[in-house]
């Protein structure tokens, strides 16, 4: 049965935006009424013998300092109260009015003492690379093309981008330079497990993609419980999986998976699989031999340890360091980012088990909300599609977590720098050799780029 985005729950739409001020903001201040001015001259007497009280105009002789009395909003027009009241010097000309009155009009220069939230120093500039925002399977240049719930994304050494177009049952390719979108393999809207060339092949809810140094593309064909391989020419074959759900190790179709969603490949041609339904991390050699690297089949947990002593909870995304064969896992159900060595030793890189949040910090001081896709750059930095937070997070090799782009809990399609940009349930993330990050912005049906 197809597992689709409908089972994953969409993020709520936050009702307020972050309070970011810019130099051009118009600040509005509320000042306490001034005391009535005291006349400094002699009251006048009009021609009829009536005495009168003059009306004065007050001008402040000091600069007011303000203290915020409310949290700045995204309008941005925060309201402040003035402390202290300025000293007033009275001047004016007496005029008979019949009933004595007085008034004071003032202007003040005030400096707010609120702290403005800075844009993170590592914030990237987000733009839309491809997609109209509407569902569809149209090929074409950049924003004229369409996708239906793109989930997995990968990039090769030449800058070609591969997309698991889950809702269309397609694997798409985006060329560098002009961003031309084409269909590499599959038939739009036709679910199946047929092998063959290009559009004669079929997939069933493909979720994850990876690409090796030779241009071979690997697909986590979730609905078929298979791992598929596509040559650069577009020839599709089954690398592993019987098509039935299970956790059997073995060679090729003698093995089984349960809803595999993430896939990665190292420099030796070994393929790593986030076997989500089984709560396992699996390894497939270049010869198609499948083994379990870590986790216990069907046992959800957050235990660190070696091999089957460790546990995961719906691991979704996976990335691997080609040189060290250390894999990084988006352990979605645990709200964690995990690390697994080539020997199967599992540890927690960042996040708090079972504690959803959007806190930046180091290691377990940070928090995530449904971390799904994961990618690794040449410097060892890890990028995470923090799906329910609508964020793209970055984790340094030292485990320091920060927000690269997006607004926590805010859905949208806004382009811009850092937290000025917005996403809607991003599932996939990839990074190229120049450090550019690509995002499968799933519910927006877009492919985004962060430079």
Coordinates of C-alpha atoms in Angstrom, one line a residue:
X1 CA 0.0 0.0 0.0
X2 CA 1.3 3.4 -0.9
X3 CA 2.6 5.4 1.9
X4 CA 2.0 9.0 1.0
X5 CA 2.3 12.3 2.6
X6 CA -1.2 12.1 4.0
X7 CA 0.0 9.8 6.8
X8 CA 2.7 12.2 7.8
X9 CA 0.7 15.2 9.0
X10 CA 1.2 18.7 7.9
X11 CA 2.6 21.4 10.0
X12 CA 0.3 23.9 11.6
X13 CA 0.4 27.5 10.3
X14 CA 1.8 29.8 12.9
X15 CA -0.3 32.8 13.7
X16 CA 2.5 35.2 14.2
X17 CA 5.8 35.9 12.5
X18 CA 9.2 36.5 14.1
X19 CA 9.9 40.0 15.2
X20 CA 12.7 41.2 12.9
X21 CA 13.3 45.0 12.7
X22 CA 15.1 46.8 9.9
X23 CA 16.7 50.2 10.0
X24 CA 13.8 51.6 8.0
X25 CA 11.2 50.6 10.6
X26 CA 8.8 53.3 11.8
X27 CA 8.8 53.1 15.6
X28 CA 5.6 54.4 17.3
X29 CA 5.8 55.6 20.9
X30 CA 3.1 56.4 23.5
X31 CA 4.0 59.2 25.8
X32 CA 2.4 59.9 29.2
X33 CA 0.5 63.3 29.4
X34 CA 2.6 66.2 30.4
X35 CA 1.6 68.3 33.5
X36 CA -0.1 71.5 32.7
X37 CA 2.5 74.2 32.1
X38 CA 2.9 77.0 34.7
X39 CA 2.7 80.5 33.3
X40 CA 6.0 82.3 33.4
X41 CA 4.6 85.8 32.7
X42 CA 2.0 88.2 34.1
X43 CA -1.7 87.3 33.2
X44 CA -3.1 89.8 30.7
X45 CA -6.2 92.0 31.1
X46 CA -8.3 92.5 28.0
X47 CA -10.1 95.7 27.0
X48 CA -13.2 94.8 28.9
X49 CA -11.4 94.3 32.2
X50 CA -11.5 90.5 32.2
X51 CA -8.4 88.7 33.4
X52 CA -7.4 85.7 31.3
X53 CA -5.0 82.6 31.6
X54 CA -2.7 82.3 28.6
X55 CA -2.4 79.1 26.5
X56 CA 1.1 77.8 26.1
X57 CA 3.0 75.5 23.7
X58 CA 5.4 73.2 25.5
X59 CA 8.7 72.0 23.9
X60 CA 10.7 69.3 25.6
X61 CA 14.3 70.1 26.5
X62 CA 15.5 66.5 26.9
X63 CA 15.6 63.3 24.9
X64 CA 13.4 60.5 26.1
X65 CA 14.6 57.0 26.6
X66 CA 12.0 54.3 26.1
X67 CA 11.5 50.8 27.4
X68 CA 9.5 48.3 25.4
X69 CA 6.2 47.4 27.1
X70 CA 5.2 44.7 24.5
X71 CA 6.9 42.2 22.3
X72 CA 7.7 43.6 18.9
X73 CA 5.5 42.2 16.2
X74 CA 6.3 41.5 12.6
X75 CA 4.3 44.6 11.4
X76 CA 6.9 46.0 12.6
X77 CA 5.3 48.8 14.7
X78 CA 6.0 48.0 18.4
X79 CA 4.4 50.3 21.0
X80 CA 6.5 51.7 23.9
X81 CA 5.8 53.9 26.9
X82 CA 8.1 56.8 27.7
X83 CA 10.3 57.0 30.8
X84 CA 11.1 59.5 32.2
X85 CA 8.9 62.5 31.3
X86 CA 10.9 65.3 29.6
X87 CA 11.5 68.6 31.2
X88 CA 9.2 71.2 29.7
X89 CA 10.0 74.9 29.2
X90 CA 6.9 77.1 28.8
X91 CA 6.6 79.9 26.2
X92 CA 3.7 81.5 24.6
X93 CA 1.5 84.6 24.1
X94 CA -1.6 85.2 26.2
X95 CA -5.0 85.3 24.4
X96 CA -8.4 85.8 26.1
X97 CA -10.5 82.7 25.8
X98 CA -13.3 83.3 28.3
X99 CA -12.7 79.9 30.1
X100 CA -9.2 79.4 31.3
X101 CA -7.5 76.5 29.4
X102 CA -4.1 75.2 28.9
X103 CA -2.4 72.7 26.6
X104 CA 1.0 71.3 25.9
X105 CA 2.2 70.0 22.6
X106 CA 5.5 68.1 22.5
X107 CA 7.8 66.2 20.2
X108 CA 10.4 63.8 21.5
X109 CA 13.3 61.8 20.2
X110 CA 13.3 58.3 21.7
X111 CA 15.6 55.3 21.4
X112 CA 14.1 51.9 22.1
X113 CA 16.0 49.6 24.4
X114 CA 14.7 46.4 22.8
X115 CA 17.0 43.8 21.3
X116 CA 16.5 43.0 17.7
X117 CA 16.8 39.4 16.5
X118 CA 19.8 39.2 14.2
X119 CA 19.9 37.1 11.0
X120 CA 22.2 34.1 11.7
X121 CA 25.7 34.6 10.4
X122 CA 25.5 31.4 8.5
X123 CA 22.1 32.3 6.9
X124 CA 21.8 31.3 3.3
X125 CA 19.9 33.1 0.5
X126 CA 17.0 31.0 -0.6
X127 CA 15.6 31.0 -4.1
X128 CA 13.3 28.8 -6.2
X129 CA 15.1 26.6 -8.6
X130 CA 12.2 24.7 -10.2
X131 CA 8.5 24.1 -9.9
X132 CA 5.4 26.2 -10.4
X133 CA 4.0 25.5 -6.9
X134 CA 1.1 23.5 -8.4
X135 CA 1.0 19.7 -8.6
X136 CA 1.9 18.2 -12.0
X137 CA 4.5 16.4 -14.0
X138 CA 5.3 18.9 -16.7
X139 CA 8.9 19.1 -17.9
X140 CA 10.6 22.3 -18.9
X141 CA 12.9 25.1 -17.7
X142 CA 13.0 25.8 -14.0
X143 CA 9.8 27.4 -12.7
X144 CA 7.7 26.3 -15.7
X145 CA 8.1 22.6 -14.7
X146 CA 5.9 21.0 -12.0
X147 CA 6.2 18.3 -9.3
X148 CA 3.8 16.4 -7.1
X149 CA 5.1 16.2 -3.6
X150 CA 8.9 15.9 -4.2
X151 CA 10.6 14.1 -1.3
X152 CA 14.1 12.9 -2.0
X153 CA 16.9 14.9 -3.6
X154 CA 20.5 14.2 -4.6
X155 CA 23.2 16.0 -6.6
X156 CA 26.1 14.6 -8.6
X157 CA 29.6 15.8 -9.2
X158 CA 28.5 17.7 -12.4
X159 CA 25.7 19.6 -10.6
X160 CA 22.9 17.5 -12.0
X161 CA 20.0 17.2 -9.5
X162 CA 17.9 14.1 -9.1
X163 CA 14.4 14.3 -7.5
X164 CA 12.2 11.5 -6.2
X165 CA 8.8 12.9 -7.4
X166 CA 6.8 10.8 -5.0
X167 CA 3.3 11.8 -6.0
X168 CA 4.0 11.3 -9.7
X169 CA 5.9 8.0 -9.3
X170 CA 8.8 9.5 -11.2
X171 CA 12.5 10.2 -11.0
X172 CA 13.3 13.6 -12.3
X173 CA 16.5 15.3 -13.4
X174 CA 17.4 19.0 -13.3
X175 CA 20.4 20.1 -15.3
X176 CA 22.7 22.8 -14.0
X177 CA 22.8 26.2 -15.6
X178 CA 19.3 26.7 -17.0
X179 CA 17.6 24.3 -14.5
X180 CA 15.9 22.2 -17.3
X181 CA 13.7 19.6 -15.8
X182 CA 13.2 16.2 -17.5
X183 CA 11.9 12.8 -16.6
X184 CA 14.8 10.3 -16.1
X185 CA 12.5 7.2 -15.4
X186 CA 9.0 6.2 -14.6
X187 CA 5.5 7.0 -15.9
X188 CA 3.6 9.9 -14.4
X189 CA 0.8 8.6 -12.2
X190 CA 1.4 4.9 -13.0
X191 CA 2.4 2.9 -10.0
X192 CA 4.3 -0.3 -10.6
X193 CA 7.6 -2.3 -10.3
X194 CA 8.5 -2.8 -13.9
X195 CA 12.1 -2.6 -14.9
X196 CA 13.1 -1.2 -18.2
X197 CA 14.4 1.8 -20.0
X198 CA 13.3 5.3 -18.9
X199 CA 9.5 5.7 -19.2
X200 CA 8.9 2.0 -19.7
X201 CA 9.9 1.4 -16.1
X202 CA 7.6 2.1 -13.1
X203 CA 7.9 3.0 -9.5
X204 CA 5.5 3.1 -6.5
X205 CA 6.0 6.1 -4.2
X206 CA 9.7 6.6 -4.6
X207 CA 10.9 8.6 -1.6
X208 CA 14.7 8.7 -1.5
X209 CA 17.4 9.1 -4.1
X210 CA 21.2 8.9 -4.1
X211 CA 23.8 9.1 -6.9
X212 CA 27.3 7.6 -7.1
X213 CA 30.5 9.0 -8.8
X214 CA 29.6 7.1 -12.0
X215 CA 26.2 8.7 -12.3
X216 CA 24.2 5.7 -11.3
X217 CA 21.1 6.7 -9.3
X218 CA 19.7 4.6 -6.4
X219 CA 16.0 4.9 -5.4
X220 CA 14.3 3.9 -2.2
X221 CA 11.1 2.7 -3.9
X222 CA 9.0 2.8 -0.7
X223 CA 5.7 1.5 -2.0
X224 CA 7.4 -1.5 -3.7
X225 CA 9.7 -2.3 -0.7
X226 CA 12.6 -2.2 -3.1
X227 CA 15.9 -0.5 -3.8
X228 CA 16.1 0.3 -7.5
X229 CA 19.1 1.3 -9.7
X230 CA 19.1 3.6 -12.7
X231 CA 22.1 3.8 -15.0
X232 CA 23.1 7.2 -16.6
X233 CA 21.3 6.0 -19.8
X234 CA 18.1 5.5 -17.9
X235 CA 18.0 1.7 -17.6
X236 CA 16.1 0.7 -14.4
X237 CA 16.7 -2.5 -12.5
X238 CA 16.1 -3.9 -9.0
X239 CA 19.1 -3.9 -6.8
X240 CA 17.5 -5.5 -3.8
X241 CA 14.2 -6.4 -2.3
X242 CA 11.5 -9.0 -3.0
X243 CA 8.7 -6.6 -3.2
X244 CA 7.1 -7.9 0.0
X245 CA 7.6 -6.3 3.3
X246 CA 10.1 -8.0 5.6
X247 CA 13.5 -7.7 7.2
X248 CA 15.3 -10.7 5.6
X249 CA 18.9 -10.3 4.8
X250 CA 20.2 -11.9 1.6
X251 CA 21.2 -11.2 -2.0
X252 CA 19.2 -9.1 -4.4
X253 CA 15.6 -10.1 -4.5
X254 CA 16.2 -12.7 -1.8
X255 CA 16.2 -9.8 0.8
X256 CA 13.3 -7.8 2.0
X257 CA 12.5 -4.3 3.3
X258 CA 9.6 -2.5 4.9
X259 CA 8.9 0.9 3.4
X260 CA 12.5 2.1 2.7
X261 CA 12.6 5.9 2.5
X262 CA 16.3 6.9 2.6
X263 CA 19.2 5.8 0.5
X264 CA 22.9 6.8 0.3
X265 CA 26.0 5.5 -1.5
X266 CA 29.7 5.5 -0.5
X267 CA 32.8 5.7 -2.7
X268 CA 33.1 1.9 -2.8
X269 CA 29.6 1.4 -4.2
X270 CA 28.0 0.3 -0.9
X271 CA 24.4 1.5 -0.6
X272 CA 23.0 2.4 2.8
X273 CA 19.2 2.3 3.4
X274 CA 17.0 3.9 6.1
X275 CA 14.5 0.9 6.3
X276 CA 11.8 3.0 8.0
X277 CA 9.1 0.4 8.6
X278 CA 11.6 -2.0 10.1
X279 CA 13.4 0.6 12.3
X280 CA 16.7 -0.5 10.8
X281 CA 19.8 0.7 8.9
X282 CA 20.7 -1.7 6.2
X283 CA 23.8 -2.1 3.9
X284 CA 23.9 -3.4 0.4
X285 CA 27.2 -4.3 -1.2
X286 CA 28.0 -3.5 -4.8
X287 CA 27.2 -7.2 -5.4
X288 CA 23.7 -6.8 -4.0
X289 CA 24.3 -8.6 -0.6
X290 CA 22.0 -7.1 2.0
X291 CA 22.8 -7.0 5.8
X292 CA 21.6 -5.2 8.8
X293 CA 24.1 -2.5 10.0
X294 CA 22.2 -1.4 13.1
X295 CA 18.9 -1.6 14.8
X296 CA 16.4 -4.3 15.8
X297 CA 13.6 -5.2 13.3
X298 CA 10.3 -3.8 14.5
X299 CA 11.7 -2.5 17.8
X300 CA 11.4 1.2 18.1
X301 CA 13.7 3.0 20.5
X302 CA 16.5 5.5 20.9
X303 CA 19.2 3.3 22.4
X304 CA 22.8 3.9 21.4
X305 CA 25.0 0.9 21.0
X306 CA 26.5 -1.5 18.5
X307 CA 24.5 -3.3 15.8
X308 CA 21.3 -4.9 17.1
X309 CA 21.9 -3.4 20.6
X310 CA 21.0 0.0 19.1
X311 CA 17.5 1.1 18.2
X312 CA 15.8 3.6 15.9
X313 CA 12.3 4.9 15.5
X314 CA 11.2 5.4 11.9
X315 CA 14.6 6.4 10.5
X316 CA 13.8 8.4 7.4
X317 CA 16.8 9.9 5.8
X318 CA 20.4 8.8 5.5
X319 CA 23.7 10.3 4.3
X320 CA 27.2 8.8 4.3
X321 CA 30.7 10.1 4.4
X322 CA 32.2 8.5 1.3
X323 CA 35.7 8.2 2.8
X324 CA 34.9 7.1 6.4
X325 CA 31.7 5.2 5.7
X326 CA 30.1 6.9 8.7
X327 CA 26.5 7.3 8.0
X328 CA 24.2 10.0 9.4
X329 CA 20.5 9.3 10.0
X330 CA 17.4 11.4 10.4
X331 CA 15.8 9.4 13.2
X332 CA 12.4 11.0 12.6
X333 CA 10.3 9.3 15.3
X334 CA 12.9 10.1 18.0
X335 CA 13.5 13.7 16.9
X336 CA 17.2 12.9 16.7
X337 CA 20.1 13.0 14.3
X338 CA 22.1 9.8 14.8
X339 CA 25.6 8.7 13.7
X340 CA 26.5 5.2 12.7
X341 CA 30.1 4.0 12.1
X342 CA 31.0 1.4 9.4
X343 CA 31.1 -1.1 12.3
X344 CA 27.6 -0.4 13.3
X345 CA 28.3 1.7 16.4
X346 CA 25.4 4.1 16.9
X347 CA 25.5 7.4 18.8
X348 CA 23.4 10.6 19.0
X349 CA 24.8 13.6 17.2
X350 CA 22.2 16.1 18.1
X351 CA 18.7 16.4 19.5
X352 CA 16.7 15.2 22.5
X353 CA 14.9 11.8 22.2
X354 CA 11.2 12.4 22.1
X355 CA 11.4 16.1 22.7
X356 CA 10.1 18.1 19.7
X357 CA 11.4 21.6 19.4
X358 CA 13.4 24.1 17.3
X359 CA 16.1 25.0 19.8
X360 CA 19.6 25.7 18.5
X361 CA 22.5 24.6 20.5
X362 CA 25.2 21.9 20.9
X363 CA 24.4 18.2 20.8
X364 CA 21.5 17.2 23.1
X365 CA 20.8 20.9 23.9
X366 CA 19.3 21.3 20.4
X367 CA 15.9 20.0 19.3
X368 CA 14.2 19.0 16.1
X369 CA 10.6 18.3 15.0
X370 CA 10.5 15.4 12.5
X371 CA 14.0 15.5 11.1
X372 CA 13.7 13.7 7.7
X373 CA 16.2 14.3 4.9
X374 CA 19.9 14.6 5.7
X375 CA 23.0 15.6 3.7
X376 CA 26.7 16.0 4.3
X377 CA 29.2 18.4 2.8
X378 CA 32.9 18.0 2.1
X379 CA 33.8 19.8 5.4
X380 CA 31.7 17.4 7.5
X381 CA 28.8 19.7 8.1
X382 CA 25.4 18.0 8.2
X383 CA 22.3 19.5 6.8
X384 CA 18.8 18.4 8.1
X385 CA 15.4 18.9 6.6
X386 CA 13.5 19.7 9.9
X387 CA 10.1 18.9 8.3
X388 CA 7.6 19.9 10.9
X389 CA 9.5 23.0 11.9
X390 CA 9.7 24.1 8.2
X391 CA 13.4 24.7 8.7
X392 CA 16.7 23.7 7.2
X393 CA 19.2 23.1 10.0
X394 CA 23.0 22.9 9.9
X395 CA 25.1 20.8 12.3
X396 CA 28.8 21.4 12.5
X397 CA 31.3 18.5 12.9
X398 CA 31.4 19.6 16.5
X399 CA 27.7 19.0 16.9
X400 CA 26.6 22.7 17.0
X401 CA 23.1 23.1 15.6
X402 CA 21.9 26.3 13.9
X403 CA 19.1 27.3 11.6
X404 CA 20.3 27.9 8.0
X405 CA 16.9 29.0 6.6
X406 CA 13.2 29.1 7.3
X407 CA 11.0 30.3 10.2
X408 CA 10.0 27.8 12.8
X409 CA 6.4 26.8 12.5
X410 CA 5.7 29.2 9.6
X411 CA 4.7 27.8 6.3
X412 CA 5.2 29.7 3.0
X413 CA 7.1 30.1 -0.2
X414 CA 9.0 33.3 0.5
X415 CA 12.5 33.6 -0.9
X416 CA 15.1 35.6 1.0
X417 CA 18.0 35.4 3.4
X418 CA 17.9 33.0 6.4
X419 CA 14.7 33.4 8.5
X420 CA 13.2 35.7 5.9
X421 CA 12.6 32.6 3.8
X422 CA 9.9 30.0 4.3
X423 CA 9.1 26.4 3.5
X424 CA 6.2 24.0 3.8
X425 CA 7.1 20.5 5.1
X426 CA 10.5 20.1 3.4
X427 CA 11.5 16.4 3.3
X428 CA 14.7 16.2 1.3
X429 CA 18.0 18.0 1.3
X430 CA 21.2 17.7 -0.7
X431 CA 24.5 19.7 -1.0
X432 CA 26.9 20.1 -3.9
X433 CA 30.6 20.5 -4.0
X434 CA 30.4 24.2 -3.7
X435 CA 28.3 24.1 -0.6
X436 CA 25.0 25.1 -2.3
X437 CA 22.1 23.3 -0.6
X438 CA 19.1 22.0 -2.4
X439 CA 15.7 21.4 -0.8
X440 CA 12.7 19.2 -1.8
X441 CA 10.1 21.6 -0.5
X442 CA 7.4 18.9 -0.5
X443 CA 4.0 20.5 0.1
X444 CA 5.0 23.6 -1.9
X445 CA 5.8 21.3 -4.9
X446 CA 9.1 23.2 -5.3
X447 CA 12.8 22.6 -5.5
X448 CA 14.6 25.4 -3.6
X449 CA 18.2 26.4 -3.5
X450 CA 20.2 27.9 -0.7
X451 CA 23.4 29.7 -1.6

